[in-house]
PDB file of C-alpha atoms in Angstrom:
ATOM      1  CA  UNK A  28     -11.178   9.540 -15.845  1.00 43.00           C
ATOM      2  CA  UNK A  29     -12.708   7.419 -13.089  1.00 43.00           C
ATOM      3  CA  UNK A  30     -10.375   6.712 -10.173  1.00 41.00           C
ATOM      4  CA  UNK A  31     -10.576   2.945 -10.532  1.00 38.00           C
ATOM      5  CA  UNK A  32      -9.437   3.180 -14.130  1.00 38.00           C
ATOM      6  CA  UNK A  33      -6.524   5.393 -13.165  1.00 37.00           C
ATOM      7  CA  UNK A  34      -5.499   2.886 -10.556  1.00 39.00           C
ATOM      8  CA  UNK A  35      -5.657   0.032 -12.996  1.00 40.00           C
ATOM      9  CA  UNK A  36      -3.308   1.932 -15.309  1.00 37.00           C
ATOM     10  CA  UNK A  37      -0.748   2.946 -12.694  1.00 43.00           C
ATOM     11  CA  UNK A  38      -1.020   0.029 -10.227  1.00 45.00           C
ATOM     12  CA  UNK A  39       1.671  -2.201 -11.804  1.00 43.00           C
ATOM     13  CA  UNK A  40       4.131   0.736 -11.969  1.00 42.00           C
ATOM     14  CA  UNK A  41       3.308   1.817  -8.389  1.00 42.00           C
ATOM     15  CA  UNK A  42       3.816  -1.739  -7.150  1.00 42.00           C
ATOM     16  CA  UNK A  43       7.140  -1.945  -8.943  1.00 41.00           C
ATOM     17  CA  UNK A  44       8.239   1.430  -7.557  1.00 41.00           C
ATOM     18  CA  UNK A  45       7.291   0.351  -4.021  1.00 38.00           C
ATOM     19  CA  UNK A  46       9.337  -2.827  -4.015  1.00 36.00           C
ATOM     20  CA  UNK A  47      12.330  -2.092  -6.270  1.00 37.00           C
ATOM     21  CA  UNK A  48      15.172   0.450  -6.229  1.00 34.00           C
ATOM     22  CA  UNK A  49      14.073   2.058  -9.478  1.00 32.00           C
ATOM     23  CA  UNK A  50      16.006   5.067 -10.684  1.00 31.00           C
ATOM     24  CA  UNK A  51      13.315   6.869 -12.710  1.00 33.00           C
ATOM     25  CA  UNK A  52      12.871  10.597 -12.739  1.00 31.00           C
ATOM     26  CA  UNK A  53      10.281  10.440  -9.966  1.00 36.00           C
ATOM     27  CA  UNK A  54      12.739   8.989  -7.484  1.00 42.00           C
ATOM     28  CA  UNK A  55      13.022  11.286  -4.434  1.00 45.00           C
ATOM     29  CA  UNK A  56      15.374   9.461  -2.121  1.00 50.00           C
ATOM     30  CA  UNK A  57      18.892   8.063  -2.342  1.00 59.00           C
ATOM     31  CA  UNK A  58      19.801   4.616  -1.204  1.00 61.00           C
ATOM     32  CA  UNK A  59      23.316   3.799   0.024  1.00 57.00           C
ATOM     33  CA  UNK A  60      24.263   0.570   1.790  1.00 51.00           C
ATOM     34  CA  UNK A  61      20.554  -0.415   2.002  1.00 65.00           C
ATOM     35  CA  UNK A  62      19.805   2.792   3.937  1.00 77.00           C
ATOM     36  CA  UNK A  63      17.453   5.554   2.843  1.00 89.00           C
ATOM     37  CA  UNK A  64      18.200   9.223   2.866  1.00 88.00           C
ATOM     38  CA  UNK A  65      14.975  10.965   3.894  1.00 95.00           C
ATOM     39  CA  UNK A  66      16.085  14.486   2.761  1.00 94.00           C
ATOM     40  CA  UNK A  67      14.837  16.036   6.050  1.00 95.00           C
ATOM     41  CA  UNK A  68      13.382  19.563   5.727  1.00 96.00           C
ATOM     42  CA  UNK A  69      11.450  22.240   7.648  1.00 95.00           C
ATOM     43  CA  UNK A  70       8.390  24.260   6.700  1.00 96.00           C
ATOM     44  CA  UNK A  71       7.564  27.846   7.493  1.00 92.00           C
ATOM     45  CA  UNK A  72       9.377  28.094  10.819  1.00 88.00           C
ATOM     46  CA  UNK A  73       8.301  24.725  12.269  1.00 94.00           C
ATOM     47  CA  UNK A  74      10.790  23.227  14.704  1.00 90.00           C
ATOM     48  CA  UNK A  75      10.090  19.767  13.356  1.00 94.00           C
ATOM     49  CA  UNK A  76      12.054  18.022  10.626  1.00 94.00           C
ATOM     50  CA  UNK A  77       9.877  16.273   8.066  1.00 97.00           C
ATOM     51  CA  UNK A  78      10.499  13.943   5.233  1.00 96.00           C
ATOM     52  CA  UNK A  79      11.714  15.684   2.080  1.00 95.00           C
ATOM     53  CA  UNK A  80      12.370  16.825  -0.464  1.00 94.00           C
ATOM     54  CA  UNK A  81      10.719  20.103   0.590  1.00 96.00           C
ATOM     55  CA  UNK A  82       7.531  20.739  -1.475  1.00 96.00           C
ATOM     56  CA  UNK A  83       6.328  24.026  -2.919  1.00 95.00           C
ATOM     57  CA  UNK A  84       3.368  25.571  -1.157  1.00 96.00           C
ATOM     58  CA  UNK A  85       2.527  28.219  -3.755  1.00 95.00           C
ATOM     59  CA  UNK A  86       0.505  25.772  -5.753  1.00 94.00           C
ATOM     60  CA  UNK A  87      -2.495  23.483  -4.788  1.00 96.00           C
ATOM     61  CA  UNK A  88      -1.333  20.734  -2.414  1.00 97.00           C
ATOM     62  CA  UNK A  89      -2.528  17.936  -0.185  1.00 98.00           C
ATOM     63  CA  UNK A  90      -1.177  17.440   3.354  1.00 98.00           C
ATOM     64  CA  UNK A  91      -0.526  14.087   5.038  1.00 98.00           C
ATOM     65  CA  UNK A  92      -0.329  14.175   8.801  1.00 98.00           C
ATOM     66  CA  UNK A  93       0.523  11.134  10.932  1.00 98.00           C
ATOM     67  CA  UNK A  94       3.074   8.977  12.643  1.00 97.00           C
ATOM     68  CA  UNK A  95       5.719   6.516  11.577  1.00 96.00           C
ATOM     69  CA  UNK A  96       3.550   4.963   8.802  1.00 97.00           C
ATOM     70  CA  UNK A  97       2.882   8.270   7.182  1.00 98.00           C
ATOM     71  CA  UNK A  98       6.557   9.256   7.371  1.00 98.00           C
ATOM     72  CA  UNK A  99       7.361   5.933   5.753  1.00 97.00           C
ATOM     73  CA  UNK A 100      10.367   4.874   7.766  1.00 96.00           C
ATOM     74  CA  UNK A 101      12.431   2.337   5.749  1.00 96.00           C
ATOM     75  CA  UNK A 102      10.014   2.788   2.799  1.00 97.00           C
ATOM     76  CA  UNK A 103      11.379   4.325  -0.415  1.00 95.00           C
ATOM     77  CA  UNK A 104       7.961   5.411  -1.661  1.00 95.00           C
ATOM     78  CA  UNK A 105       5.442   5.624   1.265  1.00 98.00           C
ATOM     79  CA  UNK A 106       1.741   6.055   0.546  1.00 98.00           C
ATOM     80  CA  UNK A 107       1.814   9.906   0.414  1.00 98.00           C
ATOM     81  CA  UNK A 108       4.345   9.648  -2.428  1.00 97.00           C
ATOM     82  CA  UNK A 109       2.304   6.979  -4.206  1.00 98.00           C
ATOM     83  CA  UNK A 110      -0.828   9.134  -3.938  1.00 98.00           C
ATOM     84  CA  UNK A 111       1.057  12.142  -5.273  1.00 97.00           C
ATOM     85  CA  UNK A 112       2.097  10.277  -8.413  1.00 96.00           C
ATOM     86  CA  UNK A 113      -1.422   8.944  -8.973  1.00 96.00           C
ATOM     87  CA  UNK A 114      -3.426  12.171  -8.481  1.00 95.00           C
ATOM     88  CA  UNK A 115      -0.669  14.418  -9.946  1.00 94.00           C
ATOM     89  CA  UNK A 116      -0.879  16.959  -7.211  1.00 95.00           C
ATOM     90  CA  UNK A 117       1.779  17.980  -4.677  1.00 97.00           C
ATOM     91  CA  UNK A 118       1.600  15.929  -1.441  1.00 98.00           C
ATOM     92  CA  UNK A 119       3.368  17.300   1.640  1.00 98.00           C
ATOM     93  CA  UNK A 120       4.459  14.597   4.054  1.00 98.00           C
ATOM     94  CA  UNK A 121       4.063  15.724   7.671  1.00 98.00           C
ATOM     95  CA  UNK A 122       4.639  12.249   9.032  1.00 97.00           C
ATOM     96  CA  UNK A 123       6.519  12.133  12.334  1.00 96.00           C
ATOM     97  CA  UNK A 124       8.309   8.945  13.468  1.00 94.00           C
ATOM     98  CA  UNK A 125       6.705   7.899  16.799  1.00 92.00           C
ATOM     99  CA  UNK A 126       4.690  11.063  16.745  1.00 92.00           C
ATOM    100  CA  UNK A 127       1.293  11.626  18.366  1.00 95.00           C
ATOM    101  CA  UNK A 128      -1.382  14.240  18.172  1.00 97.00           C
ATOM    102  CA  UNK A 129       0.465  16.656  20.462  1.00 96.00           C
ATOM    103  CA  UNK A 130       3.356  17.264  18.111  1.00 95.00           C
ATOM    104  CA  UNK A 131       0.913  18.671  15.527  1.00 97.00           C
ATOM    105  CA  UNK A 132      -1.543  20.493  17.813  1.00 96.00           C
ATOM    106  CA  UNK A 133       1.361  22.550  19.154  1.00 92.00           C
ATOM    107  CA  UNK A 134       2.924  23.285  15.757  1.00 96.00           C
ATOM    108  CA  UNK A 135       1.269  26.482  14.423  1.00 96.00           C
ATOM    109  CA  UNK A 136       3.285  26.410  11.220  1.00 96.00           C
ATOM    110  CA  UNK A 137       2.030  22.924  10.257  1.00 97.00           C
ATOM    111  CA  UNK A 138      -1.572  23.750  11.254  1.00 97.00           C
ATOM    112  CA  UNK A 139      -1.532  26.859   9.094  1.00 97.00           C
ATOM    113  CA  UNK A 140      -0.164  24.930   6.090  1.00 97.00           C
ATOM    114  CA  UNK A 141      -2.790  22.228   6.517  1.00 98.00           C
ATOM    115  CA  UNK A 142      -5.510  24.765   6.849  1.00 97.00           C
ATOM    116  CA  UNK A 143      -4.560  26.148   3.428  1.00 97.00           C
ATOM    117  CA  UNK A 144      -4.364  22.757   1.787  1.00 97.00           C
ATOM    118  CA  UNK A 145      -6.902  21.431  -0.719  1.00 96.00           C
ATOM    119  CA  UNK A 146      -7.260  18.374   1.507  1.00 97.00           C
ATOM    120  CA  UNK A 147      -5.523  16.940   4.574  1.00 98.00           C
ATOM    121  CA  UNK A 148      -5.230  13.223   5.199  1.00 98.00           C
ATOM    122  CA  UNK A 149      -4.923  12.632   8.918  1.00 98.00           C
ATOM    123  CA  UNK A 150      -3.672   9.233  10.127  1.00 98.00           C
ATOM    124  CA  UNK A 151      -5.397   7.977  13.263  1.00 98.00           C
ATOM    125  CA  UNK A 152      -2.598   7.727  15.831  1.00 98.00           C
ATOM    126  CA  UNK A 153      -2.632   6.018  19.180  1.00 96.00           C
ATOM    127  CA  UNK A 154      -3.804   7.479  22.497  1.00 97.00           C
ATOM    128  CA  UNK A 155      -0.612   6.693  24.416  1.00 97.00           C
ATOM    129  CA  UNK A 156       1.525   9.458  22.891  1.00 97.00           C
ATOM    130  CA  UNK A 157      -0.164  12.529  24.218  1.00 96.00           C
ATOM    131  CA  UNK A 158      -0.008  14.493  27.433  1.00 97.00           C
ATOM    132  CA  UNK A 159      -3.067  14.060  29.708  1.00 98.00           C
ATOM    133  CA  UNK A 160      -4.259  14.357  33.286  1.00 97.00           C
ATOM    134  CA  UNK A 161      -2.033  11.461  34.307  1.00 98.00           C
ATOM    135  CA  UNK A 162       1.271  12.028  32.526  1.00 98.00           C
ATOM    136  CA  UNK A 163       3.255  14.330  30.263  1.00 97.00           C
ATOM    137  CA  UNK A 164       5.054  13.401  27.046  1.00 97.00           C
ATOM    138  CA  UNK A 165       7.924  15.062  25.213  1.00 94.00           C
ATOM    139  CA  UNK A 166       6.533  17.932  23.091  1.00 90.00           C
ATOM    140  CA  UNK A 167       8.177  16.743  19.908  1.00 89.00           C
ATOM    141  CA  UNK A 168       9.187  13.117  20.584  1.00 92.00           C
ATOM    142  CA  UNK A 169       5.758  12.105  21.755  1.00 95.00           C
ATOM    143  CA  UNK A 170       6.644   8.533  22.531  1.00 95.00           C
ATOM    144  CA  UNK A 171       8.935   9.667  25.355  1.00 97.00           C
ATOM    145  CA  UNK A 172       7.493   9.686  28.855  1.00 97.00           C
ATOM    146  CA  UNK A 173       8.439  12.757  30.867  1.00 97.00           C
ATOM    147  CA  UNK A 174       6.679  12.649  34.236  1.00 97.00           C
ATOM    148  CA  UNK A 175       3.687  11.260  36.080  1.00 98.00           C
ATOM    149  CA  UNK A 176       1.219  13.716  37.664  1.00 98.00           C
ATOM    150  CA  UNK A 177       0.533  13.601  41.327  1.00 97.00           C
ATOM    151  CA  UNK A 178      -2.825  12.014  40.537  1.00 97.00           C
ATOM    152  CA  UNK A 179      -1.169   9.044  38.722  1.00 98.00           C
ATOM    153  CA  UNK A 180       1.434   8.754  41.446  1.00 97.00           C
ATOM    154  CA  UNK A 181      -1.348   8.475  43.987  1.00 97.00           C
ATOM    155  CA  UNK A 182      -3.167   5.840  41.934  1.00 97.00           C
ATOM    156  CA  UNK A 183       0.032   3.885  41.381  1.00 98.00           C
ATOM    157  CA  UNK A 184       1.902   4.565  44.653  1.00 97.00           C
ATOM    158  CA  UNK A 185       3.725   1.253  44.155  1.00 96.00           C
ATOM    159  CA  UNK A 186       5.426   2.176  40.861  1.00 97.00           C
ATOM    160  CA  UNK A 187       8.835   3.882  40.546  1.00 96.00           C
ATOM    161  CA  UNK A 188       8.207   6.212  37.566  1.00 97.00           C
ATOM    162  CA  UNK A 189      11.819   7.368  37.583  1.00 94.00           C
ATOM    163  CA  UNK A 190      12.847   4.138  35.856  1.00 93.00           C
ATOM    164  CA  UNK A 191      10.499   4.620  32.934  1.00 96.00           C
ATOM    165  CA  UNK A 192      11.412   6.410  29.722  1.00 96.00           C
ATOM    166  CA  UNK A 193       8.891   5.479  27.043  1.00 97.00           C
ATOM    167  CA  UNK A 194       5.141   5.563  27.139  1.00 97.00           C
ATOM    168  CA  UNK A 195       4.511   1.912  26.108  1.00 95.00           C
ATOM    169  CA  UNK A 196       7.104   0.786  28.675  1.00 95.00           C
ATOM    170  CA  UNK A 197       5.441   2.884  31.368  1.00 97.00           C
ATOM    171  CA  UNK A 198       1.922   1.679  30.411  1.00 96.00           C
ATOM    172  CA  UNK A 199       3.208  -1.914  30.395  1.00 94.00           C
ATOM    173  CA  UNK A 200       4.452  -1.480  33.986  1.00 95.00           C
ATOM    174  CA  UNK A 201       1.080  -0.015  35.100  1.00 96.00           C
ATOM    175  CA  UNK A 202      -0.811  -2.828  33.366  1.00 94.00           C
ATOM    176  CA  UNK A 203       1.360  -5.417  35.132  1.00 92.00           C
ATOM    177  CA  UNK A 204       0.725  -3.840  38.528  1.00 94.00           C
ATOM    178  CA  UNK A 205      -3.057  -3.640  38.384  1.00 93.00           C
ATOM    179  CA  UNK A 206      -5.687  -4.304  35.726  1.00 90.00           C
ATOM    180  CA  UNK A 207      -8.420  -2.512  37.633  1.00 92.00           C
ATOM    181  CA  UNK A 208      -6.292   0.624  38.107  1.00 96.00           C
ATOM    182  CA  UNK A 209      -5.226   0.435  34.482  1.00 95.00           C
ATOM    183  CA  UNK A 210      -8.822   0.772  33.322  1.00 94.00           C
ATOM    184  CA  UNK A 211      -8.893   4.250  34.904  1.00 96.00           C
ATOM    185  CA  UNK A 212      -5.718   5.164  32.852  1.00 97.00           C
ATOM    186  CA  UNK A 213      -7.269   3.920  29.599  1.00 96.00           C
ATOM    187  CA  UNK A 214     -10.453   5.903  30.236  1.00 96.00           C
ATOM    188  CA  UNK A 215      -8.360   9.089  30.723  1.00 98.00           C
ATOM    189  CA  UNK A 216      -6.337   8.472  27.594  1.00 98.00           C
ATOM    190  CA  UNK A 217      -9.399   7.896  25.422  1.00 97.00           C
ATOM    191  CA  UNK A 218     -11.110  11.023  26.722  1.00 98.00           C
ATOM    192  CA  UNK A 219      -7.940  13.098  26.125  1.00 98.00           C
ATOM    193  CA  UNK A 220      -7.566  11.597  22.625  1.00 98.00           C
ATOM    194  CA  UNK A 221     -11.044  12.471  21.470  1.00 98.00           C
ATOM    195  CA  UNK A 222     -10.705  16.045  22.793  1.00 98.00           C
ATOM    196  CA  UNK A 223      -7.276  16.579  21.233  1.00 98.00           C
ATOM    197  CA  UNK A 224      -8.391  15.152  17.902  1.00 98.00           C
ATOM    198  CA  UNK A 225     -11.352  17.541  17.832  1.00 98.00           C
ATOM    199  CA  UNK A 226      -8.912  20.390  18.484  1.00 98.00           C
ATOM    200  CA  UNK A 227      -6.544  19.255  15.738  1.00 98.00           C
ATOM    201  CA  UNK A 228      -9.311  18.816  13.138  1.00 98.00           C
ATOM    202  CA  UNK A 229     -10.728  22.219  14.188  1.00 97.00           C
ATOM    203  CA  UNK A 230      -7.424  23.844  13.326  1.00 96.00           C
ATOM    204  CA  UNK A 231      -6.949  21.910  10.139  1.00 95.00           C
ATOM    205  CA  UNK A 232     -10.475  22.606   8.855  1.00 92.00           C
ATOM    206  CA  UNK A 233     -13.289  20.330   7.635  1.00 89.00           C
ATOM    207  CA  UNK A 234     -11.446  19.398   4.409  1.00 94.00           C
ATOM    208  CA  UNK A 235      -9.947  16.367   6.266  1.00 97.00           C
ATOM    209  CA  UNK A 236      -9.948  12.673   5.580  1.00 98.00           C
ATOM    210  CA  UNK A 237      -9.214  10.284   8.467  1.00 98.00           C
ATOM    211  CA  UNK A 238      -7.046   7.235   7.729  1.00 98.00           C
ATOM    212  CA  UNK A 239      -7.033   4.084   9.796  1.00 98.00           C
ATOM    213  CA  UNK A 240      -3.890   2.271   8.626  1.00 98.00           C
ATOM    214  CA  UNK A 241      -3.341  -0.789  10.814  1.00 97.00           C
ATOM    215  CA  UNK A 242      -3.130  -4.589  10.826  1.00 94.00           C
ATOM    216  CA  UNK A 243      -6.003  -4.453  13.316  1.00 91.00           C
ATOM    217  CA  UNK A 244      -9.506  -3.770  12.280  1.00 92.00           C
ATOM    218  CA  UNK A 245     -11.322  -0.806  13.681  1.00 94.00           C
ATOM    219  CA  UNK A 246     -13.774  -2.159  16.328  1.00 93.00           C
ATOM    220  CA  UNK A 247     -15.178  -1.674  19.811  1.00 91.00           C
ATOM    221  CA  UNK A 248     -13.568  -4.846  21.091  1.00 82.00           C
ATOM    222  CA  UNK A 249     -12.345  -4.404  24.648  1.00 74.00           C
ATOM    223  CA  UNK A 250      -8.600  -3.821  24.554  1.00 66.00           C
ATOM    224  CA  UNK A 251      -7.948  -6.736  27.000  1.00 68.00           C
ATOM    225  CA  UNK A 252      -9.670  -9.200  24.563  1.00 66.00           C
ATOM    226  CA  UNK A 253      -6.816  -8.705  22.086  1.00 65.00           C
ATOM    227  CA  UNK A 254      -4.012 -11.199  22.760  1.00 60.00           C
ATOM    228  CA  UNK A 255      -1.346  -8.595  21.795  1.00 70.00           C
ATOM    229  CA  UNK A 256      -2.988  -5.914  24.060  1.00 79.00           C
ATOM    230  CA  UNK A 257      -0.341  -3.201  24.437  1.00 85.00           C
ATOM    231  CA  UNK A 258       1.249  -3.940  21.044  1.00 85.00           C
ATOM    232  CA  UNK A 259      -1.805  -3.003  18.960  1.00 89.00           C
ATOM    233  CA  UNK A 260      -1.923   0.138  16.842  1.00 92.00           C
ATOM    234  CA  UNK A 261      -3.473   2.650  17.086  1.00 95.00           C
ATOM    235  CA  UNK A 262      -3.390   1.844  20.780  1.00 95.00           C
ATOM    236  CA  UNK A 263      -6.727   2.110  22.765  1.00 95.00           C
ATOM    237  CA  UNK A 264      -8.633   3.630  19.860  1.00 96.00           C
ATOM    238  CA  UNK A 265     -12.147   2.239  19.255  1.00 95.00           C
ATOM    239  CA  UNK A 266     -14.619   2.489  16.401  1.00 97.00           C
ATOM    240  CA  UNK A 267     -16.937   4.576  18.632  1.00 97.00           C
ATOM    241  CA  UNK A 268     -14.193   7.106  19.267  1.00 98.00           C
ATOM    242  CA  UNK A 269     -13.487   7.490  15.560  1.00 98.00           C
ATOM    243  CA  UNK A 270     -17.243   7.767  14.684  1.00 98.00           C
ATOM    244  CA  UNK A 271     -17.421  10.627  17.144  1.00 98.00           C
ATOM    245  CA  UNK A 272     -15.193  12.550  14.754  1.00 98.00           C
ATOM    246  CA  UNK A 273     -17.131  11.717  11.565  1.00 97.00           C
ATOM    247  CA  UNK A 274     -19.301  14.943  11.571  1.00 97.00           C
ATOM    248  CA  UNK A 275     -16.013  17.015  11.525  1.00 97.00           C
ATOM    249  CA  UNK A 276     -14.373  15.267   8.552  1.00 97.00           C
ATOM    250  CA  UNK A 277     -15.214  14.445   4.924  1.00 96.00           C
ATOM    251  CA  UNK A 278     -14.533  10.730   5.044  1.00 97.00           C
ATOM    252  CA  UNK A 279     -12.998   7.938   7.084  1.00 98.00           C
ATOM    253  CA  UNK A 280     -10.822   5.445   5.177  1.00 98.00           C
ATOM    254  CA  UNK A 281      -9.913   2.102   6.819  1.00 98.00           C
ATOM    255  CA  UNK A 282      -6.929   0.176   5.484  1.00 98.00           C
ATOM    256  CA  UNK A 283      -6.122  -3.239   6.861  1.00 98.00           C
ATOM    257  CA  UNK A 284      -3.264  -4.683   4.781  1.00 98.00           C
ATOM    258  CA  UNK A 285      -4.016  -8.056   3.190  1.00 98.00           C
ATOM    259  CA  UNK A 286      -2.309 -11.289   4.311  1.00 97.00           C
ATOM    260  CA  UNK A 287      -0.441 -11.215   0.991  1.00 98.00           C
ATOM    261  CA  UNK A 288       0.954  -7.770   1.665  1.00 98.00           C
ATOM    262  CA  UNK A 289       1.935  -8.591   5.223  1.00 97.00           C
ATOM    263  CA  UNK A 290       3.623 -11.792   3.994  1.00 97.00           C
ATOM    264  CA  UNK A 291       6.056  -9.660   1.980  1.00 96.00           C
ATOM    265  CA  UNK A 292       7.732  -8.757   5.281  1.00 95.00           C
ATOM    266  CA  UNK A 293      10.726  -6.382   4.776  1.00 96.00           C
ATOM    267  CA  UNK A 294      10.968  -6.991   1.024  1.00 95.00           C
ATOM    268  CA  UNK A 295      11.410  -3.610  -0.603  1.00 94.00           C
ATOM    269  CA  UNK A 296      12.375  -1.926   2.666  1.00 96.00           C
ATOM    270  CA  UNK A 297      15.783  -0.316   3.251  1.00 95.00           C
ATOM    271  CA  UNK A 298      17.412  -0.234   6.630  1.00 93.00           C
ATOM    272  CA  UNK A 299      20.749  -0.769   8.399  1.00 92.00           C
ATOM    273  CA  UNK A 300      21.309  -4.252   9.813  1.00 92.00           C
ATOM    274  CA  UNK A 301      21.101  -2.869  13.353  1.00 92.00           C
ATOM    275  CA  UNK A 302      17.465  -1.937  12.732  1.00 94.00           C
ATOM    276  CA  UNK A 303      16.295  -5.167  11.105  1.00 94.00           C
ATOM    277  CA  UNK A 304      14.156  -6.056  14.129  1.00 94.00           C
ATOM    278  CA  UNK A 305      12.393  -2.677  14.098  1.00 94.00           C
ATOM    279  CA  UNK A 306      11.748  -3.078  10.370  1.00 95.00           C
ATOM    280  CA  UNK A 307      10.136  -6.474  10.802  1.00 95.00           C
ATOM    281  CA  UNK A 308       7.553  -4.910  13.177  1.00 93.00           C
ATOM    282  CA  UNK A 309       6.468  -2.355  10.603  1.00 95.00           C
ATOM    283  CA  UNK A 310       4.086  -2.538   7.712  1.00 97.00           C
ATOM    284  CA  UNK A 311       6.082  -3.013   4.527  1.00 97.00           C
ATOM    285  CA  UNK A 312       6.147  -1.559   1.021  1.00 97.00           C
ATOM    286  CA  UNK A 313       3.261  -3.565  -0.279  1.00 98.00           C
ATOM    287  CA  UNK A 314       1.088  -2.392   2.688  1.00 98.00           C
ATOM    288  CA  UNK A 315       1.760   1.197   1.562  1.00 98.00           C
ATOM    289  CA  UNK A 316       0.694   0.283  -1.980  1.00 98.00           C
ATOM    290  CA  UNK A 317      -2.625  -0.955  -0.605  1.00 98.00           C
ATOM    291  CA  UNK A 318      -3.028   2.211   1.574  1.00 98.00           C
ATOM    292  CA  UNK A 319      -2.497   4.349  -1.553  1.00 98.00           C
ATOM    293  CA  UNK A 320      -5.006   2.236  -3.488  1.00 98.00           C
ATOM    294  CA  UNK A 321      -7.672   2.857  -0.878  1.00 98.00           C
ATOM    295  CA  UNK A 322      -6.933   6.565  -0.552  1.00 98.00           C
ATOM    296  CA  UNK A 323      -6.725   7.543  -4.266  1.00 97.00           C
ATOM    297  CA  UNK A 324     -10.487   7.325  -5.031  1.00 96.00           C
ATOM    298  CA  UNK A 325     -11.381   8.959  -1.701  1.00 95.00           C
ATOM    299  CA  UNK A 326      -8.957  11.832  -2.344  1.00 95.00           C
ATOM    300  CA  UNK A 327     -10.090  12.409  -5.921  1.00 94.00           C
ATOM    301  CA  UNK A 328     -13.759  12.349  -4.901  1.00 92.00           C
ATOM    302  CA  UNK A 329     -13.140  14.836  -2.116  1.00 87.00           C
ATOM    303  CA  UNK A 330     -10.994  17.137  -4.321  1.00 84.00           C
ATOM    304  CA  UNK A 331     -13.774  17.339  -6.893  1.00 73.00           C
ATOM    305  CA  UNK A 332     -16.377  18.060  -4.200  1.00 68.00           C
ATOM    306  CA  UNK A 333     -14.471  21.029  -2.655  1.00 57.00           C
TER     307      UNK A 333
END
């Protein structure tokens, strides 16, 4: 059955599942006091905890690798779960909240599982959360800034790095000090990102689909031309950088949620009151529905072509 027909059949149900607390047999999470239980689990000796429930790996499966959006923080049924229901094939969620490329490149267990998958959907993550020639990040919590190299300290001799704990905070401080020097940092991050992505895809294998899931369109616009600058995601990534990876992957899928989806705000999301502000800054349930809608035909086409 053609993918667009399948979507027309299931779309109303997926949309309802994404924004309501339904209790059907497919429900994977529990909700108490407007909070989700993510059923954290590990796979094959990995040190990382991923979103559960744990999936069987002795049958054909699809892997989803990425950051907070792939994990689906505050979302009852994130796009990997929606895709699983649509294509009727096990989907393993390797999303990592605030994760970057490094957390996966250094996880041999996850790489081996992805290598054996029918297909791996790899979310395009920002360039700020990876270790590079200028600074190091935490090996598992990639958004945490650990230390500046002697090279960066020499470039930014007027910055006290001991006061900085998170990458975006640190980069904001560098940006505020000097735009000219900051261009050097961006160039390094972009170069490191492309090299690290090639390494990651090389380990995963060529059965890989790249996913751009962002409010911002993929372009080569200079980062400083964006009024939000350091708040964009994926940070510092250009269309040219992504295109450099095209020969290594099966397809690149770009998802920019519609205005209607963004207008839903936190409707259908589940979070404690203390994290309401964080929730408002994330793409909501309807955005995940649109991501699944874009991925389903791409995944089905690539599964049939393998």
